[in-house]
PDB file of C-alpha atoms in Angstrom:
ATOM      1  CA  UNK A   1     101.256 112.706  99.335  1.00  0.00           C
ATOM      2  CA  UNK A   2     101.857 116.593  99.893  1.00  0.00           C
ATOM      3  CA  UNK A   3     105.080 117.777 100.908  1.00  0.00           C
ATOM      4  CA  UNK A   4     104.548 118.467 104.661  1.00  0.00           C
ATOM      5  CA  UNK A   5     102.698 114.822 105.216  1.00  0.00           C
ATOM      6  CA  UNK A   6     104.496 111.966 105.750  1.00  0.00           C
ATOM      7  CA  UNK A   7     103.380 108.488 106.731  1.00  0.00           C
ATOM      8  CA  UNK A   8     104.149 105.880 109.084  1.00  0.00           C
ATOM      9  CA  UNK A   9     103.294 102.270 110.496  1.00  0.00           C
ATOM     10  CA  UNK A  10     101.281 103.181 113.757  1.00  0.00           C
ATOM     11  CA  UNK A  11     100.524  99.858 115.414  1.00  0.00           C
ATOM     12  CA  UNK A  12     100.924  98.336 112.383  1.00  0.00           C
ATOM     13  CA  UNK A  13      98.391 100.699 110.452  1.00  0.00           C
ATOM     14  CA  UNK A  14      99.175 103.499 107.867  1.00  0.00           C
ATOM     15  CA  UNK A  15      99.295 106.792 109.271  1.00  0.00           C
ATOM     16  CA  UNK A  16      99.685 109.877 107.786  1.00  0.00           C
ATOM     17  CA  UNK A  17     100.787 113.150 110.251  1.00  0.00           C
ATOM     18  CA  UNK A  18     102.531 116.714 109.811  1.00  0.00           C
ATOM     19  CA  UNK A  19     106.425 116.463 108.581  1.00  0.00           C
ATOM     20  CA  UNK A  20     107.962 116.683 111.832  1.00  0.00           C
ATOM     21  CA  UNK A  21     106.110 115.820 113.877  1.00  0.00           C
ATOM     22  CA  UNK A  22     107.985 113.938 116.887  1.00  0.00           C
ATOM     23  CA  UNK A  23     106.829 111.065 119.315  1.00  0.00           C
ATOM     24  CA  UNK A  24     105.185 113.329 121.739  1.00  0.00           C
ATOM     25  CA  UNK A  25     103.307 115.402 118.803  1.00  0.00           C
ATOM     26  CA  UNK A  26     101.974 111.764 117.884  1.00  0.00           C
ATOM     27  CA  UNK A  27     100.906 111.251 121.561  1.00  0.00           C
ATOM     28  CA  UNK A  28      99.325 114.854 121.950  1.00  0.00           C
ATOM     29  CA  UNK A  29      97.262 113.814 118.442  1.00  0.00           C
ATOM     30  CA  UNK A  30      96.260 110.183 119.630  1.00  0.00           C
ATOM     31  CA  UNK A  31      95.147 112.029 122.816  1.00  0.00           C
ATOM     32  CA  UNK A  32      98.066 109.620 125.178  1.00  0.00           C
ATOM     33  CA  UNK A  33      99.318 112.732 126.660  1.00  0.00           C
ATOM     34  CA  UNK A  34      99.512 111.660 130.666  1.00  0.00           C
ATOM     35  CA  UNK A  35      98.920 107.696 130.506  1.00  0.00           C
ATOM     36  CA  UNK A  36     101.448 104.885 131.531  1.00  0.00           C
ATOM     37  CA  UNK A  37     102.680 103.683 128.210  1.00  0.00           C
ATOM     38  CA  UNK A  38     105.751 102.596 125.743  1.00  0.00           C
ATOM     39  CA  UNK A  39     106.810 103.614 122.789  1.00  0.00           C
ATOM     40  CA  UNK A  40     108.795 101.718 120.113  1.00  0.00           C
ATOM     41  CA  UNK A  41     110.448 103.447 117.421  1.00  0.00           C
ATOM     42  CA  UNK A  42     111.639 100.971 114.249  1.00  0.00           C
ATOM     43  CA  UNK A  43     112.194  98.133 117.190  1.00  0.00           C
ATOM     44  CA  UNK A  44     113.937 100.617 119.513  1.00  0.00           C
ATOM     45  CA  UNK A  45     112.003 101.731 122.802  1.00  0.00           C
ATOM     46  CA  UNK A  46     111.964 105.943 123.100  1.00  0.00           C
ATOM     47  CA  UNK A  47     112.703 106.722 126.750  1.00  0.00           C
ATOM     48  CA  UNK A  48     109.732 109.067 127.917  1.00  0.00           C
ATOM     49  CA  UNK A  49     112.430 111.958 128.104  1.00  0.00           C
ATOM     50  CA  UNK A  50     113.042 111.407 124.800  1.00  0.00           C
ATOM     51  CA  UNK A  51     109.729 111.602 123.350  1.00  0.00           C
ATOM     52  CA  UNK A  52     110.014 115.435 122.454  1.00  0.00           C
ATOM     53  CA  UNK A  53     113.090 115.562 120.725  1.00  0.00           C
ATOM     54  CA  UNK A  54     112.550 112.199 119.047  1.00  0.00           C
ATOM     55  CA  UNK A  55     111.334 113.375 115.676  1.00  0.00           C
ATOM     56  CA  UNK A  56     109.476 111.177 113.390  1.00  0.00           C
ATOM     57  CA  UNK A  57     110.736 110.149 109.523  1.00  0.00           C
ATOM     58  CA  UNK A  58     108.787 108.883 106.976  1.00  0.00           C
ATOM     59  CA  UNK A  59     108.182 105.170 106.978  1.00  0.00           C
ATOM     60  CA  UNK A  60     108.990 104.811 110.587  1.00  0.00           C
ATOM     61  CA  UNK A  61     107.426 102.149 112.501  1.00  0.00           C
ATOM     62  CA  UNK A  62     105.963 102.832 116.082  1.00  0.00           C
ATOM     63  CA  UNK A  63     104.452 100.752 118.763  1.00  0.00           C
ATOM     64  CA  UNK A  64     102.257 102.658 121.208  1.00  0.00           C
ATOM     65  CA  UNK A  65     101.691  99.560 124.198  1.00  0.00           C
ATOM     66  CA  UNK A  66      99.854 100.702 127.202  1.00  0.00           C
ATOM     67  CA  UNK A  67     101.545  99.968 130.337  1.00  0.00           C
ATOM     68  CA  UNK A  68      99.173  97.573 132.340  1.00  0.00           C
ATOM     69  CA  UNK A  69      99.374  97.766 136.202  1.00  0.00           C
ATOM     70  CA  UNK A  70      99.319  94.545 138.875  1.00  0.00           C
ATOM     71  CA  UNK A  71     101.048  91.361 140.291  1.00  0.00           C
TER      72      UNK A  71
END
C-alpha cells in the first residue's frame, strides 16, 4: 500500500482512496454528489453537514444507502 492510500470497507467491499480523503470526497468520487442518501461511518450515521469535515481513517467501514422515496 503507498503511503498516501489507505483502504476501507465500502458497502462491504475493499476500497482503496487518497489519505484524507473525507465522506464527501468519497461521495464526489462515487459520483453521489446531490442524491437523497445515508451514510454510516463504523455503525454511526454522518449527518449530511458533517460529511465534509468527517475525514476518513484507514479500515473504516461505510454504508452508502440510498434514500428511497414513497408511502
Amino acid at each position: 500500500m503507498a503511503a498516501n492510500s489507505m483502504h476501507i470497507q465500502l458497502n462491504g467491499e475493499p476500497y482503496e482512496l487518497p489519505a484524507g480523503e473525507s465522506v464527501a470526497d468519497l461521495l464526489v468520487r462515487l459520483d453521489l454528489t446531490g442524491r437523497r442518501l445515508a451514510v454510516e461511518l463504523n455503525r454511526d450515521i454522518v449527518p449530511r453537514s458533517a460529511h465534509a469535515t468527517t475525514e476518513l481513517s484507514e479500515g473504516d467501514h461505510v454504508e452508502v444507502v440510498h434514500a428511497i422515496g414513497g408511502g
